[in-house]
Amino acid sequence: MIILKTDDEIELLRQSNLLVGKTLAEVAKLIQPGVTTRQLDKVAEQFIRDNGAIPTFKGFPNPYGEPFPAAICTSVNSQVVHGIPNDIPLEEGDIVSVDCGTLMNGFCGDSAYTFCVGEVSPEHRQLLRVTKESLYKGIENAVHGKRLGDIGFAIQSHCEQFKYGVVREFVGHGIGKEMHEPPAVPNYGKRGTGIMLKKGMCIAIEPMITQADRKIFLENDGWSIRTRDNGFAAHFEHTVAIGLGKADILSSFEFIEQVLGDKVI
Ligand code: MG
Ligand code: MG
């Protein structure tokens, strides 16, 4: 059952999601060659807790019941999502997708951003740019009276123009008191199909886009998802409330992009 949120509940969701955006900005300050994703995770977890929230990813179980060991997912290069922070230093030319979730005042935040490490090749910069653009094209369709398939269609058609792959096995989701609520929000679809979107629905839209083939596999750590062809992948995510005529974006890239300055793609 899809739980519609009141205006007051949407404001609580906004607070939790703004904290995610601020946390990702703290991470952005540190991303450079030589830093490890474990260092990023430590800073993120401390920042979330200092702000009176809980990192929802930490302890979240996979299908085997194994708890995720960190506060953020850090997925490097051909990792798509759910990468576990580790002690391997990031290198010049890497890309790293950082996904972060919080629980504050009973409501969840969930947002992700893919960062460049130092100078990144033009082809990988394009992958990031197109994936972020596709997120906003999806959001343009997150309005009362449209259908769920309109969001997926907008994302898929934009990315496929560039011959990129749209991951099918992982999708966006409803969000509220729980991090994952119905409905599933695919990044692919047909216009005019799927459930009708209604004011008060809150969803996380999160295109996971691969440079070439969309096939993926689960690594031996039980979490990390990687492309089979080892091509790079990007992931951008916003939590939004379905609005009348316009979506209300509850998370924010503003704090991140203030840190990135003229390096924003
Ligand atoms: Mg997320
Ligand atoms: Mg999500």
Short mmCIF file of C-alpha atoms and ligand atoms in Angstrom, two decimals:
data_model
loop_
_atom_site.label_atom_id
_atom_site.label_comp_id
_atom_site.label_asym_id
_atom_site.label_seq_id
_atom_site.Cartn_x
_atom_site.Cartn_y
_atom_site.Cartn_z
CA MET A 1 0.00 0.00 0.00
CA ILE A 2 1.32 3.44 -0.92
CA ILE A 3 1.29 5.77 2.07
CA LEU A 4 0.43 9.37 1.17
CA LYS A 5 2.18 11.98 3.31
CA THR A 6 0.68 15.09 4.85
CA ASP A 7 2.35 18.48 4.35
CA ASP A 8 3.77 18.25 7.89
CA GLU A 9 5.23 14.82 7.18
CA ILE A 10 6.75 16.11 3.93
CA GLU A 11 8.51 18.86 5.93
CA LEU A 12 9.99 16.20 8.22
CA LEU A 13 11.13 14.23 5.17
CA ARG A 14 12.71 17.43 3.86
CA GLN A 15 14.69 17.92 7.08
CA SER A 16 16.07 14.40 6.95
CA ASN A 17 16.90 14.74 3.25
CA LEU A 18 18.61 18.10 3.71
CA LEU A 19 20.86 16.44 6.26
CA VAL A 20 21.76 13.83 3.62
CA GLY A 21 22.69 16.64 1.22
CA LYS A 22 24.85 18.31 3.89
CA THR A 23 26.49 14.98 4.71
CA LEU A 24 27.35 14.40 1.05
CA ALA A 25 28.84 17.92 1.00
CA GLU A 26 31.11 16.97 3.92
CA VAL A 27 32.18 13.93 1.89
CA ALA A 28 32.70 16.12 -1.20
CA LYS A 29 35.20 18.27 0.74
CA LEU A 30 37.45 15.22 1.21
CA ILE A 31 37.29 13.53 -2.19
CA GLN A 32 40.71 13.63 -3.84
CA PRO A 33 43.36 11.12 -4.93
CA GLY A 34 44.75 9.25 -1.90
CA VAL A 35 41.67 9.39 0.35
CA THR A 36 40.04 6.07 1.21
CA THR A 37 36.33 5.41 1.13
CA ARG A 38 36.58 4.27 4.75
CA GLN A 39 37.75 7.78 5.68
CA LEU A 40 34.72 9.20 3.84
CA ASP A 41 32.44 6.82 5.74
CA LYS A 42 33.84 7.82 9.15
CA VAL A 43 33.26 11.52 8.45
CA ALA A 44 29.75 10.86 7.11
CA GLU A 45 28.70 8.74 10.09
CA GLN A 46 30.02 11.26 12.61
CA PHE A 47 28.30 14.16 10.83
CA ILE A 48 24.97 12.32 10.71
CA ARG A 49 25.14 11.44 14.42
CA ASP A 50 26.33 14.94 15.42
CA ASN A 51 23.14 16.23 13.78
CA GLY A 52 20.92 13.97 15.87
CA ALA A 53 20.16 11.45 13.14
CA ILE A 54 20.84 7.77 12.51
CA PRO A 55 22.63 6.44 9.41
CA THR A 56 19.93 4.11 8.07
CA PHE A 57 22.28 2.10 5.86
CA LYS A 58 24.36 0.86 8.78
CA GLY A 59 23.05 -2.57 9.77
CA PHE A 60 20.53 -2.67 6.90
CA PRO A 61 20.24 -6.36 5.89
CA ASN A 62 20.87 -7.79 2.43
CA PRO A 63 18.73 -10.71 1.14
CA TYR A 64 21.00 -13.09 3.11
CA GLY A 65 20.35 -11.19 6.35
CA GLU A 66 23.89 -9.79 6.50
CA PRO A 67 24.03 -6.22 7.84
CA PHE A 68 25.59 -3.44 5.74
CA PRO A 69 28.72 -2.43 7.67
CA ALA A 70 28.87 1.32 6.94
CA ALA A 71 26.92 4.59 6.94
CA ILE A 72 27.39 5.26 3.23
CA CYS A 73 27.71 3.15 0.10
CA THR A 74 30.80 4.01 -1.94
CA SER A 75 30.80 2.53 -5.44
CA VAL A 76 33.99 3.13 -7.43
CA ASN A 77 34.30 3.04 -11.25
CA SER A 78 32.60 -0.16 -12.47
CA GLN A 79 30.78 -0.65 -9.18
CA VAL A 80 27.20 0.47 -9.71
CA VAL A 81 25.71 0.62 -6.20
CA HIS A 82 26.09 -0.78 -2.67
CA GLY A 83 29.91 -0.65 -2.59
CA ILE A 84 31.35 -1.12 0.90
CA PRO A 85 33.84 1.52 2.12
CA ASN A 86 37.37 0.11 2.32
CA ASP A 87 41.05 1.05 2.72
CA ILE A 88 41.92 1.32 -0.97
CA PRO A 89 42.93 4.91 -1.79
CA LEU A 90 40.96 6.64 -4.55
CA GLU A 91 43.04 7.45 -7.62
CA GLU A 92 43.14 10.30 -10.10
CA GLY A 93 40.55 9.58 -12.81
CA ASP A 94 38.29 7.44 -10.63
CA ILE A 95 34.61 8.16 -10.18
CA VAL A 96 32.91 7.34 -6.88
CA SER A 97 29.16 7.17 -6.28
CA VAL A 98 28.26 7.97 -2.70
CA ASP A 99 24.79 7.00 -1.48
CA CYS A 100 23.64 8.14 1.95
CA GLY A 101 20.56 7.57 4.09
CA THR A 102 19.41 9.11 7.37
CA LEU A 103 16.60 8.69 9.86
CA MET A 104 15.70 11.90 11.68
CA ASN A 105 12.51 12.71 13.62
CA GLY A 106 11.03 9.44 12.39
CA PHE A 107 11.50 10.12 8.66
CA CYS A 108 14.07 8.92 6.15
CA GLY A 109 16.41 10.76 3.82
CA ASP A 110 18.01 9.09 0.79
CA SER A 111 20.18 10.70 -1.88
CA ALA A 112 23.24 9.85 -3.96
CA TYR A 113 25.82 11.69 -6.07
CA THR A 114 28.67 10.51 -8.29
CA PHE A 115 31.92 12.43 -7.80
CA CYS A 116 35.07 12.81 -9.90
CA VAL A 117 38.41 12.08 -8.25
CA GLY A 118 40.85 14.65 -9.65
CA GLU A 119 40.80 14.89 -13.44
CA VAL A 120 38.35 12.48 -15.06
CA SER A 121 38.24 11.55 -18.76
CA PRO A 122 35.72 13.35 -21.00
CA GLU A 123 33.84 10.10 -21.66
CA HIS A 124 33.32 9.45 -17.95
CA ARG A 125 32.41 13.08 -17.31
CA GLN A 126 29.73 12.70 -19.98
CA LEU A 127 28.38 9.59 -18.24
CA LEU A 128 28.00 11.61 -15.03
CA ARG A 129 26.42 14.57 -16.78
CA VAL A 130 23.89 12.47 -18.69
CA THR A 131 22.95 10.42 -15.61
CA LYS A 132 22.33 13.58 -13.59
CA GLU A 133 20.32 15.08 -16.46
CA SER A 134 18.22 11.90 -16.64
CA LEU A 135 17.42 12.21 -12.93
CA TYR A 136 15.99 15.69 -13.51
CA LYS A 137 14.07 14.51 -16.58
CA GLY A 138 12.52 11.82 -14.37
CA ILE A 139 11.71 14.43 -11.71
CA GLU A 140 9.92 16.60 -14.33
CA ASN A 141 7.43 13.75 -14.59
CA ALA A 142 6.96 13.27 -10.84
CA VAL A 143 3.72 15.26 -10.84
CA HIS A 144 0.13 14.60 -9.84
CA GLY A 145 -1.84 12.94 -12.64
CA LYS A 146 1.12 11.47 -14.52
CA ARG A 147 1.97 7.78 -14.30
CA LEU A 148 4.92 5.94 -12.85
CA GLY A 149 6.00 4.77 -16.33
CA ASP A 150 6.40 8.40 -17.41
CA ILE A 151 9.29 8.78 -14.95
CA GLY A 152 11.07 5.64 -16.14
CA PHE A 153 10.48 6.49 -19.78
CA ALA A 154 12.02 9.94 -19.38
CA ILE A 155 15.14 8.52 -17.71
CA GLN A 156 15.56 5.59 -20.08
CA SER A 157 15.04 7.51 -23.31
CA HIS A 158 17.53 10.19 -22.30
CA CYS A 159 20.27 7.71 -21.36
CA GLU A 160 19.74 5.38 -24.30
CA GLN A 161 20.31 8.26 -26.73
CA PHE A 162 23.92 8.03 -25.57
CA LYS A 163 23.95 4.20 -25.90
CA TYR A 164 24.20 3.89 -22.14
CA GLY A 165 22.72 0.97 -20.19
CA VAL A 166 19.84 1.38 -17.73
CA VAL A 167 20.14 -1.07 -14.84
CA ARG A 168 16.92 -3.07 -14.42
CA GLU A 169 17.61 -5.09 -11.26
CA PHE A 170 17.70 -2.09 -8.91
CA VAL A 171 15.14 0.69 -8.88
CA GLY A 172 13.93 3.69 -6.93
CA HIS A 173 11.28 3.40 -4.25
CA GLY A 174 8.68 5.05 -2.07
CA ILE A 175 10.11 6.62 1.09
CA GLY A 176 8.71 7.84 4.39
CA LYS A 177 8.99 6.38 7.87
CA GLU A 178 10.67 3.45 6.12
CA MET A 179 13.58 3.87 3.73
CA HIS A 180 11.97 1.52 1.21
CA GLU A 181 8.21 1.74 0.79
CA PRO A 182 6.00 0.92 -2.20
CA PRO A 183 5.97 1.70 -5.06
CA ALA A 184 9.08 0.46 -6.86
CA VAL A 185 10.23 3.27 -9.18
CA PRO A 186 12.00 1.78 -12.25
CA ASN A 187 14.42 3.83 -14.33
CA TYR A 188 12.86 2.36 -17.48
CA GLY A 189 9.29 2.15 -18.70
CA LYS A 190 6.57 3.11 -21.11
CA ARG A 191 4.80 6.44 -21.18
CA GLY A 192 1.26 6.42 -19.79
CA THR A 193 1.65 3.09 -17.97
CA GLY A 194 1.85 2.14 -14.31
CA ILE A 195 0.13 3.58 -11.29
CA MET A 196 -1.22 7.13 -11.27
CA LEU A 197 0.98 9.56 -9.32
CA LYS A 198 -0.79 11.50 -6.58
CA LYS A 199 0.06 14.53 -4.49
CA GLY A 200 1.47 13.33 -1.19
CA MET A 201 3.36 10.38 -2.64
CA CYS A 202 7.07 10.59 -1.79
CA ILE A 203 9.59 8.65 -3.85
CA ALA A 204 13.32 8.29 -4.34
CA ILE A 205 14.26 8.49 -8.03
CA GLU A 206 17.71 7.04 -8.65
CA PRO A 207 18.99 6.26 -12.14
CA MET A 208 21.84 3.72 -12.14
CA ILE A 209 23.41 4.08 -15.56
CA THR A 210 26.23 2.12 -17.19
CA GLN A 211 28.65 3.29 -19.83
CA ALA A 212 27.89 0.35 -22.12
CA ASP A 213 26.22 -2.98 -21.32
CA ARG A 214 23.65 -2.88 -18.51
CA LYS A 215 24.44 -6.37 -17.20
CA ILE A 216 25.63 -6.50 -13.60
CA PHE A 217 26.75 -9.03 -11.01
CA LEU A 218 26.93 -9.29 -7.23
CA GLU A 219 30.46 -9.38 -5.87
CA ASN A 220 31.62 -11.94 -3.29
CA ASP A 221 31.19 -9.44 -0.44
CA GLY A 222 27.43 -10.01 -0.77
CA TRP A 223 26.76 -6.31 -1.41
CA SER A 224 28.71 -4.60 -4.17
CA ILE A 225 27.07 -4.54 -7.58
CA ARG A 226 29.47 -4.25 -10.52
CA THR A 227 29.10 -4.12 -14.31
CA ARG A 228 29.95 -7.40 -16.04
CA ASP A 229 31.86 -5.65 -18.82
CA ASN A 230 33.78 -3.55 -16.25
CA GLY A 231 32.50 -0.31 -17.83
CA PHE A 232 32.00 2.59 -15.42
CA ALA A 233 28.60 3.34 -13.87
CA ALA A 234 27.00 6.45 -12.37
CA HIS A 235 24.24 6.93 -9.79
CA PHE A 236 22.38 10.09 -8.86
CA GLU A 237 19.39 10.08 -6.50
CA HIS A 238 16.89 12.59 -5.16
CA THR A 239 13.96 12.10 -2.81
CA VAL A 240 10.93 14.01 -4.13
CA ALA A 241 7.32 14.65 -3.19
CA ILE A 242 4.81 14.40 -6.03
CA GLY A 243 3.35 17.88 -6.50
CA LEU A 244 0.59 19.59 -8.44
CA GLY A 245 2.27 20.60 -11.70
CA LYS A 246 5.78 20.35 -10.25
CA ALA A 247 7.71 17.91 -8.09
CA ASP A 248 9.03 19.13 -4.75
CA ILE A 249 12.67 17.99 -4.49
CA LEU A 250 13.22 17.22 -0.79
CA SER A 251 16.91 16.32 -0.97
CA SER A 252 19.46 18.81 -2.28
CA PHE A 253 22.67 18.86 -4.33
CA GLU A 254 23.12 22.55 -3.48
CA PHE A 255 25.48 21.96 -0.54
CA ILE A 256 27.55 19.48 -2.57
CA GLU A 257 27.78 21.77 -5.57
CA GLN A 258 28.83 24.73 -3.41
CA VAL A 259 31.81 22.59 -2.36
CA LEU A 260 32.55 21.45 -5.92
CA GLY A 261 32.40 25.03 -7.25
CA ASP A 262 33.55 25.24 -10.88
CA LYS A 263 34.13 21.46 -10.92
CA VAL A 264 30.37 20.76 -11.06
CA ILE A 265 29.52 18.70 -14.12
MG MG B 1 20.13 5.85 -1.89
MG MG B 2 17.23 4.91 -2.62
#
